[in-house]
Each structure stands twice: as structure tokens, then as C-alpha cells.
CSV table of C-alpha atoms (C1' of nucleotides) in Angstrom, one decimal:
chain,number,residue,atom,x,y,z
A,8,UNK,CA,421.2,166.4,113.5
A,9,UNK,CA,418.1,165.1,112.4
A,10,UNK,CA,415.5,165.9,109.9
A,11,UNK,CA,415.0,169.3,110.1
A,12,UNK,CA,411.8,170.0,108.6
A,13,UNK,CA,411.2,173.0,109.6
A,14,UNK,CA,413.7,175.3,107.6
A,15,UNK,CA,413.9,178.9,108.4
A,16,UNK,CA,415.2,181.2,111.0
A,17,UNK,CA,417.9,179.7,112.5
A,18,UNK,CA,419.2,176.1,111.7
A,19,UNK,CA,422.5,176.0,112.6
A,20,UNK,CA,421.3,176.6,116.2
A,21,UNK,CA,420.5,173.2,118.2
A,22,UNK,CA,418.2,175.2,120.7
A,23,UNK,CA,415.1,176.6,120.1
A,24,UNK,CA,413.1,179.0,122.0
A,25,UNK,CA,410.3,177.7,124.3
A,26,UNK,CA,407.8,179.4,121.4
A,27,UNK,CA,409.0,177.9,118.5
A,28,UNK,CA,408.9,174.3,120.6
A,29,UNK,CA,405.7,174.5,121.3
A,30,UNK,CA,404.6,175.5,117.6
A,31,UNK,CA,406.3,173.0,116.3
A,32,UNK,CA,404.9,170.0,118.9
A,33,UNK,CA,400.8,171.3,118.0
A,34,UNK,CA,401.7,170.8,114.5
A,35,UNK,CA,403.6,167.2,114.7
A,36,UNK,CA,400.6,166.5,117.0
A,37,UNK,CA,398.0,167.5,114.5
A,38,UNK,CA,399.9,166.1,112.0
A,39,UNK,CA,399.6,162.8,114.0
A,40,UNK,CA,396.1,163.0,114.9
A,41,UNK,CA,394.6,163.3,111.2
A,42,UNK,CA,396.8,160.1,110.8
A,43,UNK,CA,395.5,158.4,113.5
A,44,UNK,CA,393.3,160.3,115.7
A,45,UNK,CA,393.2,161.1,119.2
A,46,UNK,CA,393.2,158.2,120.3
A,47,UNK,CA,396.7,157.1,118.9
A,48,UNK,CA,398.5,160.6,119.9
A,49,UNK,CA,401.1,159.3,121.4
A,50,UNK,CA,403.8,161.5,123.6
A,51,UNK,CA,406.8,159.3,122.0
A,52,UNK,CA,405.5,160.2,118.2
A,53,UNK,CA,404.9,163.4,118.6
A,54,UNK,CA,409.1,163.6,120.1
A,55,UNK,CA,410.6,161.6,117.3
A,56,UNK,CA,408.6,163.9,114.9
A,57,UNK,CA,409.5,167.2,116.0
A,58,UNK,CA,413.0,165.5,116.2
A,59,UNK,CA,413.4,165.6,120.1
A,60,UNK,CA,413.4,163.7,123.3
A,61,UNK,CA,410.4,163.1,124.9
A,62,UNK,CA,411.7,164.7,128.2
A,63,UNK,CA,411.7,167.3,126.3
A,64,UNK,CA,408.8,167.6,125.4
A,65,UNK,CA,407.2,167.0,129.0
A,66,UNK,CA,409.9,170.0,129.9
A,67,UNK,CA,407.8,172.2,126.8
A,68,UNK,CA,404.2,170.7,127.8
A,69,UNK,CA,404.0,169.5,131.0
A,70,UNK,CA,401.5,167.2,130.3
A,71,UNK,CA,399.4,165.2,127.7
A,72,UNK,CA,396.1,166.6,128.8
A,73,UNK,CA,398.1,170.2,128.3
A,74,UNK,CA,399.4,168.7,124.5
A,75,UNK,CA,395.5,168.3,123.2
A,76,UNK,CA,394.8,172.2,124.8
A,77,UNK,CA,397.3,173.2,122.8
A,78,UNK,CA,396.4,171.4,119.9
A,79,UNK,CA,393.2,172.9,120.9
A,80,UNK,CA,394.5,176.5,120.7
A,81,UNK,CA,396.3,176.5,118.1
A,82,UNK,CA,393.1,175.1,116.0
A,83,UNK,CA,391.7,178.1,117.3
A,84,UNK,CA,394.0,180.2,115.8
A,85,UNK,CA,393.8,178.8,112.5
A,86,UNK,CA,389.5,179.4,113.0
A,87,UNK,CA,390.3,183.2,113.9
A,88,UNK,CA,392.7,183.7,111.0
A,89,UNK,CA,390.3,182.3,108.4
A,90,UNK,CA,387.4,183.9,110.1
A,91,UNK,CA,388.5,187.6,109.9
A,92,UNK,CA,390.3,187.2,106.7
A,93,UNK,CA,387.4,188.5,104.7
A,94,UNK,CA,385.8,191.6,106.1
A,95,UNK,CA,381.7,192.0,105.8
A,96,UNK,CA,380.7,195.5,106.3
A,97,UNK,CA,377.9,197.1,103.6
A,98,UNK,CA,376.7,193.9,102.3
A,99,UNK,CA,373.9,192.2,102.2
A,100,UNK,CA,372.9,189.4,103.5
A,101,UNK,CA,372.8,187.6,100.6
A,102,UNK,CA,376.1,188.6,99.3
A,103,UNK,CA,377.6,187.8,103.3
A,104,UNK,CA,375.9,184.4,102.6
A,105,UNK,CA,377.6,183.8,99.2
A,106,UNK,CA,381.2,185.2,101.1
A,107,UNK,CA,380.4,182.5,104.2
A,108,UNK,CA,380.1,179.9,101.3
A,109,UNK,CA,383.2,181.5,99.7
A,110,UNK,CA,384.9,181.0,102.8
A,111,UNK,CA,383.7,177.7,103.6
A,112,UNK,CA,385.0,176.1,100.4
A,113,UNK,CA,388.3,177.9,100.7
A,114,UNK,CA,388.8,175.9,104.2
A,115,UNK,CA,387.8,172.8,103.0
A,116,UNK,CA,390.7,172.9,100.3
A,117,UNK,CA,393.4,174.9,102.2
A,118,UNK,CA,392.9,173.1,105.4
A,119,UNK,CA,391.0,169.5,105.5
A,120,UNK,CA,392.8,168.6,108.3
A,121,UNK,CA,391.4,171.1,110.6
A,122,UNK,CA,387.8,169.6,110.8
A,123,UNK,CA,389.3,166.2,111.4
A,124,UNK,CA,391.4,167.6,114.2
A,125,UNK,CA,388.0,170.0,115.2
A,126,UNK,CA,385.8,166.7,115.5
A,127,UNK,CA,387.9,164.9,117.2
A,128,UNK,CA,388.1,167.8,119.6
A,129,UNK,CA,384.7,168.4,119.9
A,130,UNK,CA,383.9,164.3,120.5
A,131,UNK,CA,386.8,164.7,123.7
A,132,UNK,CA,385.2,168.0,124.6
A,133,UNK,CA,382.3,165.9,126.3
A,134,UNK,CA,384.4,164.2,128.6
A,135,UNK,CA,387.2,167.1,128.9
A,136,UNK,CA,386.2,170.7,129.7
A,137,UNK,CA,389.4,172.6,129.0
A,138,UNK,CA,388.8,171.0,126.1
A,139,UNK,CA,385.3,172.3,125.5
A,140,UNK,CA,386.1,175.7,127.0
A,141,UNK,CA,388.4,176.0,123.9
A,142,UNK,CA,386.3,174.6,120.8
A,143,UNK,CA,382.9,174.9,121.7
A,144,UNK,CA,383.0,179.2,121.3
A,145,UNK,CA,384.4,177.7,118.1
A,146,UNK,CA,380.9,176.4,116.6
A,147,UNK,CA,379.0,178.9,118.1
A,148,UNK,CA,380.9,181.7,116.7
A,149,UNK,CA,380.7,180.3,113.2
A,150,UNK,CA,377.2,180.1,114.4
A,151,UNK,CA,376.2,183.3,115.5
A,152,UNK,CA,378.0,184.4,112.2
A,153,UNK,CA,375.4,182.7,110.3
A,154,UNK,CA,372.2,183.8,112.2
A,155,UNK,CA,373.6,187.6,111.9
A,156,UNK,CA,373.4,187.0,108.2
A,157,UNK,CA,370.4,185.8,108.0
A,158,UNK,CA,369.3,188.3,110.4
A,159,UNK,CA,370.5,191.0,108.2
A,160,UNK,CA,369.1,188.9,104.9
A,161,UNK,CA,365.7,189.2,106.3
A,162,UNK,CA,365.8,192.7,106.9
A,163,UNK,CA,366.9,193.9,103.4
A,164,UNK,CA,364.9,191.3,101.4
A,165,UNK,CA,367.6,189.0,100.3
A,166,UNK,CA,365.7,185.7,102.6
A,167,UNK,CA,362.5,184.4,103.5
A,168,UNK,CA,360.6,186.7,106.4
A,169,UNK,CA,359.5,183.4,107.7
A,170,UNK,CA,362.8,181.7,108.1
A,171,UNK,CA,364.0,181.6,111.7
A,172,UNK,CA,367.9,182.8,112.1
A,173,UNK,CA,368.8,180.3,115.0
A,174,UNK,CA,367.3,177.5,113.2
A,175,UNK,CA,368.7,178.2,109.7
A,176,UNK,CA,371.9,178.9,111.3
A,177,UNK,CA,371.8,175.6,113.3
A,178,UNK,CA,371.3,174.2,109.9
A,179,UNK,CA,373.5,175.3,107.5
A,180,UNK,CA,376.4,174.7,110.4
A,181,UNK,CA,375.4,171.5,111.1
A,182,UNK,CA,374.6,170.4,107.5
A,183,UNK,CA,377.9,172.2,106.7
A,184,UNK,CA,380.0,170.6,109.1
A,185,UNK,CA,378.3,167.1,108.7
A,186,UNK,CA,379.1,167.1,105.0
A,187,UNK,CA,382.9,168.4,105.7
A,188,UNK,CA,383.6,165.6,108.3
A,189,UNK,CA,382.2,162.5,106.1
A,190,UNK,CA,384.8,161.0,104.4
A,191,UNK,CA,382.8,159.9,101.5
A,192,UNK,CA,381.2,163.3,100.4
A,193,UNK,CA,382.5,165.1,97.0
A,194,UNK,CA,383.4,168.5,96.0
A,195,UNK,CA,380.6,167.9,94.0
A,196,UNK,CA,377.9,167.2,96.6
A,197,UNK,CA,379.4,170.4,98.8
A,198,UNK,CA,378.8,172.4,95.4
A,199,UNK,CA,375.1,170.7,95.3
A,200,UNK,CA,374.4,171.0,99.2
A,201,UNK,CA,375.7,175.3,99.1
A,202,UNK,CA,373.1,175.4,96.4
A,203,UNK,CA,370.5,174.1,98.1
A,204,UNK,CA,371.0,176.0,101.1
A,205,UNK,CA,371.0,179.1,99.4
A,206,UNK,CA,367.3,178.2,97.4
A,207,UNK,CA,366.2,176.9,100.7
A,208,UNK,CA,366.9,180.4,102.6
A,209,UNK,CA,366.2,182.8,99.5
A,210,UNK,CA,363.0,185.0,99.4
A,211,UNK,CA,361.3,183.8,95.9
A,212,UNK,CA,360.5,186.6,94.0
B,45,UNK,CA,378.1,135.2,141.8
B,46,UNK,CA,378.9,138.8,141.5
B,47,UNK,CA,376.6,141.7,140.6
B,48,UNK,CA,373.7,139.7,138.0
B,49,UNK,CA,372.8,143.0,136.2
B,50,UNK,CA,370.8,141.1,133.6
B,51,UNK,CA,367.9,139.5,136.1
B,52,UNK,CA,366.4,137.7,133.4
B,53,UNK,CA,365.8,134.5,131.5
B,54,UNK,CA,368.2,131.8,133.9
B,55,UNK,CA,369.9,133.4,136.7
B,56,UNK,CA,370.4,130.0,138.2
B,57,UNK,CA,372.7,128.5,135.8
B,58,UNK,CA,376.5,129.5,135.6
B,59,UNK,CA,377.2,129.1,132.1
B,60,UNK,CA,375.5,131.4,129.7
B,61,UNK,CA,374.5,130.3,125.9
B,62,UNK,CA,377.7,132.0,123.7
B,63,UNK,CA,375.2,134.4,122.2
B,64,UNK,CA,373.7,135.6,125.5
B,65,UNK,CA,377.5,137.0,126.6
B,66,UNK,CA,378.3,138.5,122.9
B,67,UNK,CA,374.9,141.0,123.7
B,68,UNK,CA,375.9,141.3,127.1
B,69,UNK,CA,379.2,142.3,126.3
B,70,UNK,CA,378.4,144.6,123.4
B,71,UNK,CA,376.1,146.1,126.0
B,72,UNK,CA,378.3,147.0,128.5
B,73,UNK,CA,381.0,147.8,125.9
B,74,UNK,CA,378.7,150.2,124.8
B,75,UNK,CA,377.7,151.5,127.9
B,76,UNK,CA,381.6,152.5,128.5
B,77,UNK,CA,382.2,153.9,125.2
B,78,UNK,CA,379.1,156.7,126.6
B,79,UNK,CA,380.5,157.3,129.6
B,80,UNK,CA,384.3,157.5,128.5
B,81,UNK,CA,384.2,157.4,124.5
B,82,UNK,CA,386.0,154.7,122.6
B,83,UNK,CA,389.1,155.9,123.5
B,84,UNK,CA,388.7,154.9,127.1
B,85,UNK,CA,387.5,151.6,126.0
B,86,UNK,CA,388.6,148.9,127.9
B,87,UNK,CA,388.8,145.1,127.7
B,88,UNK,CA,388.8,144.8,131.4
B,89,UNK,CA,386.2,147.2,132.3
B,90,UNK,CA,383.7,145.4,129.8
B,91,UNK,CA,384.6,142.3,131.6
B,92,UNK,CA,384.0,143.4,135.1
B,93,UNK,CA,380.7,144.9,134.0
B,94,UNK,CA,379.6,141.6,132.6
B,95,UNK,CA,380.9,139.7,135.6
B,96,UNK,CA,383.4,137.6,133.8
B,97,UNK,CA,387.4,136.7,133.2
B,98,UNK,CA,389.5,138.9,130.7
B,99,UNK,CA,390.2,135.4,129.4
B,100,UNK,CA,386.2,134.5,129.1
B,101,UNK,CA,385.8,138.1,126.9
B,102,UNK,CA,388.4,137.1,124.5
B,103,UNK,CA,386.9,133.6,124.5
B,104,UNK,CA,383.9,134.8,123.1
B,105,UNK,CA,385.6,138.1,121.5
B,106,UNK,CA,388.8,137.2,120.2
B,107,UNK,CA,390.1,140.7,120.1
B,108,UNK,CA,389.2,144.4,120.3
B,109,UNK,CA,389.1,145.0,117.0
B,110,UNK,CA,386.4,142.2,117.2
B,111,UNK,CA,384.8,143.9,120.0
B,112,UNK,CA,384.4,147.2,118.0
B,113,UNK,CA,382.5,145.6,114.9
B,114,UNK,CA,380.4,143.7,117.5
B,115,UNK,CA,379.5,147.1,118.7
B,116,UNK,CA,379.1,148.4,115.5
B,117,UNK,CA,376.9,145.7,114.5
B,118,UNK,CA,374.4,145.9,117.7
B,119,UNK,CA,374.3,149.7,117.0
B,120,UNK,CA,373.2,148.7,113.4
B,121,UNK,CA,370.8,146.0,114.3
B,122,UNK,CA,369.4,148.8,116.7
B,123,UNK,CA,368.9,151.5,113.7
B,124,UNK,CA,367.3,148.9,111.8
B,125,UNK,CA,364.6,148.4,113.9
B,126,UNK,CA,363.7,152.0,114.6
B,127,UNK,CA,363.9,152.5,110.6
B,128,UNK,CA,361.4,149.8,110.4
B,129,UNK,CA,358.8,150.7,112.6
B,130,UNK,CA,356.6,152.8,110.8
B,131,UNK,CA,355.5,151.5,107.5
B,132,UNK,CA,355.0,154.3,104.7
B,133,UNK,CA,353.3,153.4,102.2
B,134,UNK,CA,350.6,155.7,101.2
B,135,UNK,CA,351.5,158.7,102.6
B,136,UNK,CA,352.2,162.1,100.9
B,137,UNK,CA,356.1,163.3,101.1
B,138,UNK,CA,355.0,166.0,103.5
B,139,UNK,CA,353.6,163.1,105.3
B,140,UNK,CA,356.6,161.3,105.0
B,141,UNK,CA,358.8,163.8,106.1
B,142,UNK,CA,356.7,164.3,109.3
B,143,UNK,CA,356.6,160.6,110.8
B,144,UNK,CA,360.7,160.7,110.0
B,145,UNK,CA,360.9,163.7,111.9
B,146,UNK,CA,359.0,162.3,114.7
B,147,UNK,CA,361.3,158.9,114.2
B,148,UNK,CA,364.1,161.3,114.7
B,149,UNK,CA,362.4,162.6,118.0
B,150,UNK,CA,361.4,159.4,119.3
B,151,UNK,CA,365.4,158.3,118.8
B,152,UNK,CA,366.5,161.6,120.7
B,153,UNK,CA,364.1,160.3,123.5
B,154,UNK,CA,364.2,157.0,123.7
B,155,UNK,CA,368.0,156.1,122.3
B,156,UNK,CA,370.5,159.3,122.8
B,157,UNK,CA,373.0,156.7,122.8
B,158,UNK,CA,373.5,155.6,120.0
B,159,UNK,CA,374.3,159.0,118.1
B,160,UNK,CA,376.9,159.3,120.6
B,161,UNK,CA,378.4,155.3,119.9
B,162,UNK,CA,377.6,156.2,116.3
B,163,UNK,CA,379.6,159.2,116.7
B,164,UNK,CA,382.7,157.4,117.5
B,165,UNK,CA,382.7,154.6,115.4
B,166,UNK,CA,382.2,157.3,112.0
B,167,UNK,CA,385.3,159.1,113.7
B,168,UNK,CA,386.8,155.1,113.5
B,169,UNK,CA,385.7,154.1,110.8
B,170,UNK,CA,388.5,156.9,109.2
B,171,UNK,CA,391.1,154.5,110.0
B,172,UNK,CA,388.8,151.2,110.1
B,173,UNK,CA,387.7,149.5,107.4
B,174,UNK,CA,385.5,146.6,109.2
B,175,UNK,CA,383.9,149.8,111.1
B,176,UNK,CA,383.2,151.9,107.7
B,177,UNK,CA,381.6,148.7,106.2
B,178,UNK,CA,379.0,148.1,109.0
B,179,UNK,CA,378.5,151.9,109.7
B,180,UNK,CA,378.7,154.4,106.5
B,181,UNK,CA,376.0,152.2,104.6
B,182,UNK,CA,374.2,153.1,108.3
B,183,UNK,CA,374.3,156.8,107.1
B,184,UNK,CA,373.7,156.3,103.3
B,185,UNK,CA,370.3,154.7,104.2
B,186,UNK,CA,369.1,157.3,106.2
B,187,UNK,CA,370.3,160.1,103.4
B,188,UNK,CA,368.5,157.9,100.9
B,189,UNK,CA,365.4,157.7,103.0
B,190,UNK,CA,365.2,161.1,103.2
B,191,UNK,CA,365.9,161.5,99.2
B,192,UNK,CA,363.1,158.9,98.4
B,193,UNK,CA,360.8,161.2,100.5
B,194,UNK,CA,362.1,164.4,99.3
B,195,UNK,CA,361.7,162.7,95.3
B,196,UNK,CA,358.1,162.1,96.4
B,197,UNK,CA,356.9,165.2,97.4
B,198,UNK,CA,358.1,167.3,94.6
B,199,UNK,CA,356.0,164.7,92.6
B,200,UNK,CA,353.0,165.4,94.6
B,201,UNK,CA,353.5,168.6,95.0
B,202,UNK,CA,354.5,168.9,99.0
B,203,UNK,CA,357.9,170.3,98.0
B,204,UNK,CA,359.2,173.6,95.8
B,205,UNK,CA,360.1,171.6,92.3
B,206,UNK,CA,363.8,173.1,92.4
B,207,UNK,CA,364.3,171.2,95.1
B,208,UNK,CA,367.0,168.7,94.6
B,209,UNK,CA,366.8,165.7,96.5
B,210,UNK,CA,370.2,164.7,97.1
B,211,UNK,CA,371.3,168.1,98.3
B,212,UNK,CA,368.2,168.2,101.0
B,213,UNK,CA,368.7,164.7,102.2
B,214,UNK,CA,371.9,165.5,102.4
B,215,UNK,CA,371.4,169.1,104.3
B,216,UNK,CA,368.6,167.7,106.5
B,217,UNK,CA,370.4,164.6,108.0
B,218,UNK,CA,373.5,166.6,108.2
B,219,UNK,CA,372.0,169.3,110.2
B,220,UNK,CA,369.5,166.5,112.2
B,221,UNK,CA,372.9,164.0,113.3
B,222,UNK,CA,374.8,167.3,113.8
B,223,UNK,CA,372.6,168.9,115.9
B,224,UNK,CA,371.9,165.8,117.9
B,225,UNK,CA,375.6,165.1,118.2
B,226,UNK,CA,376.6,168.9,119.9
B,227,UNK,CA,376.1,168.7,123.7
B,228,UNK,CA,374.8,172.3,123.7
B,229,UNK,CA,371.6,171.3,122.0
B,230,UNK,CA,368.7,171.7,123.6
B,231,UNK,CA,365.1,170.3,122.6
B,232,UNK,CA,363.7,173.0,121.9
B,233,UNK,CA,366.3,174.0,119.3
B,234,UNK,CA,365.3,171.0,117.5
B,235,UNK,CA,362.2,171.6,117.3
B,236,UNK,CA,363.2,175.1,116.0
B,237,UNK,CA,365.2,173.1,113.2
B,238,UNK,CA,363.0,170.9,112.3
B,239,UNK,CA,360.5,173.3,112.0
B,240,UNK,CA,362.6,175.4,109.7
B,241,UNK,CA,363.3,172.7,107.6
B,242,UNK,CA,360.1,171.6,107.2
B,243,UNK,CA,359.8,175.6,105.6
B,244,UNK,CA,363.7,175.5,103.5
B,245,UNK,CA,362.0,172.5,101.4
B,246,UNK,CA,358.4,173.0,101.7
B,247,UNK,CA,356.3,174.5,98.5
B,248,UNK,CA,354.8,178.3,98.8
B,249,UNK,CA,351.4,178.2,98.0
C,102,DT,C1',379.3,105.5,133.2
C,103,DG,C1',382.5,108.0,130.7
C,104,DC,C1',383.7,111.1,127.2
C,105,DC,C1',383.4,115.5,124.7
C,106,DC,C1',383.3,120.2,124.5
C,107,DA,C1',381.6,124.7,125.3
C,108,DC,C1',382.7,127.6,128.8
C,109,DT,C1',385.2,129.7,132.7
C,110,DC,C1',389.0,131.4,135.6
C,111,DA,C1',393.6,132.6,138.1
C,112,DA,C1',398.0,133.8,136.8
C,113,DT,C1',401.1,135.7,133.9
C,114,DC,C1',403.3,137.8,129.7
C,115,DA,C1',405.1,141.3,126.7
C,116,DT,C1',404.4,145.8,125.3
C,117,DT,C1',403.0,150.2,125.4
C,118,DT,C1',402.9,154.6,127.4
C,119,DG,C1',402.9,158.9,130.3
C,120,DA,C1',406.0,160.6,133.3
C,121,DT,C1',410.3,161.4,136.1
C,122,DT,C1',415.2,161.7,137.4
C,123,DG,C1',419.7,163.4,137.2
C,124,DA,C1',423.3,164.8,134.4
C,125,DT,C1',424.9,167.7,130.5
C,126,DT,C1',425.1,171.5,127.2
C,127,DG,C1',425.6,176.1,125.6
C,128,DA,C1',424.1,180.9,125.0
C,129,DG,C1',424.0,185.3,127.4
C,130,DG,C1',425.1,188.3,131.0
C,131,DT,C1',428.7,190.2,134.4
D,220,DA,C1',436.7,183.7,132.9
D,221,DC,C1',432.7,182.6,135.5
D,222,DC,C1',428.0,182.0,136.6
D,223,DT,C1',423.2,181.1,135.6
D,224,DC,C1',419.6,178.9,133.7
D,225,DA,C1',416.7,177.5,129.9
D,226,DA,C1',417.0,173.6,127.1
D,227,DT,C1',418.2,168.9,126.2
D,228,DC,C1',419.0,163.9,126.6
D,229,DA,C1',419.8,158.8,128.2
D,230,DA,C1',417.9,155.9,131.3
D,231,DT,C1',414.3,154.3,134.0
D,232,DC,C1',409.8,153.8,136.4
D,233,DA,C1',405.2,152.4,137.4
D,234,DA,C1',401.0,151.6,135.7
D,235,DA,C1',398.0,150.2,132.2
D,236,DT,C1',396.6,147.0,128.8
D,237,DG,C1',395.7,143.4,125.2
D,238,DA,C1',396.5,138.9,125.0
D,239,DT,C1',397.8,134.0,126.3
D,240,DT,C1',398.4,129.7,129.0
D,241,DG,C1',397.0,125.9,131.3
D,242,DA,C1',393.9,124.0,134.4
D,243,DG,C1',389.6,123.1,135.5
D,244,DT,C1',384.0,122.5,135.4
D,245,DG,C1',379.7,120.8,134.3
D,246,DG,C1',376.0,119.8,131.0
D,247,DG,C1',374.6,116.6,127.4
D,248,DC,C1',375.1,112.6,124.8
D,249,DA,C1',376.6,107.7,123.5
DNA sequence: TGCCCACTCAATCATTTGATTGATTGAGGT
DNA sequence: ACCTCAATCAATCAAATGATTGAGTGGGCA
């Protein structure tokens, strides 16, 4: 039996359900993507990883258009669970934009793969719409989130009346996201950039 | 003769200079890697689109790896000269910041291209050292063009004084590439962003 | 004229890669 | 004990793909 690197429930069993499969193929296949992107997924790497044959993983997911929506989904999930970890309610909109920021520097040290795997899904999500039907409510989620804050921030005096929400969301995602994805940006410089956003949004006294 | 897309120059002669086919093929190359990213890159569709043998391609290209720092390099030679059009010396930082604003519109326009080729070769240039050497310094120029500008204007008084230039450059070409990146941006929502960034840095009277 | 060499092509190779086939295994139900 | 079927594998296919080989071809120069 080989490596078994998965080690809970039930090893002495050499079948596993159809769930657990599939769980474990989107994680070798992320795992194999941050190593060397989509474009070097291979159906044969992502077998020998999760320790199987690779008609058995065509017998699990059908296809490899139907391996990067799963990869898709299951980045998804990740999103959601980081996403509602947190709730917001009687805040303002400054303190929601401080918890976003929280929230935002807590993914970028728990999960740095994810926004490799996210870019690369958005990049395939031009020429794949499953693809974009799955990540694209992604962004404008984490979107909307933003504008709602500012939204809110304008309203209770935390920002600037003149600021638009759309834009500054559009912003502070993009600028956020941008910053994430390069490979040559610090901790530091994210530290540096959250700061700036925040002076560049903030109602001066 | 097959299909002479390129009706210029000497359409009567068979043989082209060695240079001529390196831009034709980066051309085409890059026309492919828009319609089907750089994953769907082929040696053989670049060489049908130029109208020549596999073997002539890797005569003038010895391999793909070549092939992608040739694209790289066009996309660069490109950026140069749309950074260089507009001399700006003597302007305020205000000023500055306008006519790269309106650099960035006129590249929207006139080049949407090459964000998207850019795109891929930053994804690449992960795993690709001969990519990240011709296409990160790409990106640091811009960032530092921005910071010279942003450095200016606090100076002369166009821009809040606890403004930090690093952070802004770094927030405005982030949000800027970002938003021209996404598929679901419209032009109108640039103009929105730009507009609200020309408010996050500007100083209050 | 004759040679050199940049340039070009048809044919072919060696791998890679997504997918399929047909047989086998074993857990759970009756 | 027997049956069923989800799960698994070894073997194989067909197509795609980057690269090479070897044979030209013609323009320019001595």
C-alpha cells in the first residue's frame, strides 16, 4: 500500500467512498497546480499523488475539464469558509474595514496557495465558462463586501462623503489582489499598502 | 504562396530577412496566446499562421521556451514605447498623474492585448526565470513611475503629505492592471476608478 | 561560373497525455 | 452462500506535440 498521506478515518480499508476520492484528487490537483500551474496539471500526477490509477480517477471525475471545476469548487469552498468566519453585524464601517483587512492578512498566511490556484482560475475563466460561472461570483462577492462597507462608512462618518463605493471597492480588491498574486511583494509592503488604503478612504477630521 | 497576411515591404521574394520571421512569429504567437492563452500555445499553429514549416519556426526559434521570451520581449519592447511617448518634464504631480492616467486609457484602447499576454507570462514567470527577468522589471517600472509622480506632488503640494508613495504606486497600479485584467470591467468603471483615485491621494483644500 | 550559406520544407521520431476497455476485488445485502 | 455493484487496476489507444533529419533552393560573392 502506498503512501498514505492522508491519515484518519479508516486506513486499513483499501476503498474509499466516492466523497472522500474526490476530496482528496482537488487537493493533489491544487497541490500540483501551485507547483506548476494549470498548465502542467496533468491526469497521471494527480493519480500517482493521491496514490491511485488513473482509471480511477476518470471513474471519480469523468473528465479533465470536470477535474479544474472541481478544483474550482472546492476553492470556492475554502472562499465561503473564510468569508463567514468572522461575523459583521453593529459595526462600523471603519471597524468592518479594519476586520476585511484582518481577514485579508489572515488568508494570505493560512492559505497562499489559494490565490495562486484563484488566478490561474480566473486567467482559464476567459476561455472556460464553467469555469467563470464558478470563480467570477468569487471576486464580486469579496467585492460587493467591500462597497457595503464603504457604503455603511459613509453613512456613519467613518469615510470620505465623496468617495464612490464601486470604485473604492474596485480598488482596494484589485490593489489587494494585485499585491497578493505578485510574487515579489512583502509582508511588509501588504502592511504599507492596508495603510494606505485605509488613509486614502478615511474622512479627515 | 499561402495566405501573405503581412502585405508589406517585399511580397515577391520567398525568403524573408531572419529578423522579419522572428516579429512575424512573435506576432502570431501572440495572437494565439489571446485567443487560447499560453496554455493552448502551439508550435504548429504559430507556424501555419506565419505560412511556414514546423522545421522553419525552430530554425529561427530554437525552442518554445525560446519562443516565450521572444514574446516576452516584443510585449516589452511594446511597453517601452507607450511609456515613452509623452515627455514629463515640467509638469505638476497632479499633472503627472493625469497624462498617466490617460496613457493607461490610450493602452486600454489602443493595445488590450497586451495586459492579457502580460497576464500570462506574470502567471509564467512563477515557474520561469528567463520570463520573470524580461517581465517583473516591466511592472517595477511602472510602480516606480507612479512613485516618482506620487513623490512629486506631495512636494508641490497636489497630494495629502501622509501619502506614502510606495503604498500608492503600489495600490494604484494594482487596482489599474487588476481592473484591466477582469473581463467584467467595463469602461465606465474605470473611469469611476480612476476618478476615485485621483480623490484617495489627492490633497483637501 | 561555382561555391557558400541563410533559409525552407516534407517526412518522421519519441514522448506525452487524456481517455477507454475489460477484468478483478471486496463490502454489504438477502 | 450468493449476488450486486461501486471501486479499482493493468494494458492499451489515438491524438497531440515539440523536436530532428536530411534534402534541397536560391541569392550573393569571389
Amino acid at each position: 500500500m502506498k503512501a498514505d498521506s492522508n491519515p484518519c478515518a479508516l486506513p486499513a480499508s483499501k476503498r474509499e467512498s466516492g466523497d472522500d476520492r474526490r476530496i482528496a484528487v482537488a487537493k493533489a490537483a491544487r497541490q500540483i497546480i501551485v507547483e506548476k500551474g494549470l498548465e502542467g496539471l496533468r491526469t497521471r500526477d494527480i493519480a500517482a499523488r493521491v496514490g491511485i490509477n488513473i482509471a480511477t480517477l476518470h471513474y471519480h471525475v469523468p473528465t479533465k475539464e470536470a477535474l479544474v471545476a472541481l478544483v474550482a469548487e472546492s476553492i470556492r469552498d475554502d472562499f465561503r469558509v473564510q468569508a463567514m468566519r468572522h461575523p459583521r453585524v453593529g459595526k462600523t464601517g471603519l471597524e468592518q474595514l479594519y476586520m476585511e483587512f484582518d481577514d485579508f492578512r489572515e488568508a494570505t498566511r493560512e492559505m497562499p496557495e489559494v490565490i495562486i490556484i484563484l488566478t490561474e482560475l480566473v486567467e482559464r475563466a476567459r476561455r472556460d465558462a464553467t469555469v467563470a460561472e464558478i470563480v467570477l461570483p468569487m471576486h464580486r462577492f469579496w467585492r460587493s463586501r467591500f462597497e457595503d462597507i464603504f457604503r455603511l462608512g459613509i453613512a456613519d462618518g467613518s469615510f470620505r462623503p465623496d468617495l464612490d463605493p464601486e470604485a473604492g471597492a474596485m480598488i482596494t480588491t484589485g490593489a489587494l489582489s494585485d499585491s497578493w498574486r505578485r510574487p515579489d511583494t512583502s509582508p511588509s509592503m501588504i502592511e504599507q499598502a492596508l495603510a494606505e488604503l485605509e488613509r486614502a478612504f478615511i474622512r479627515k477630521s
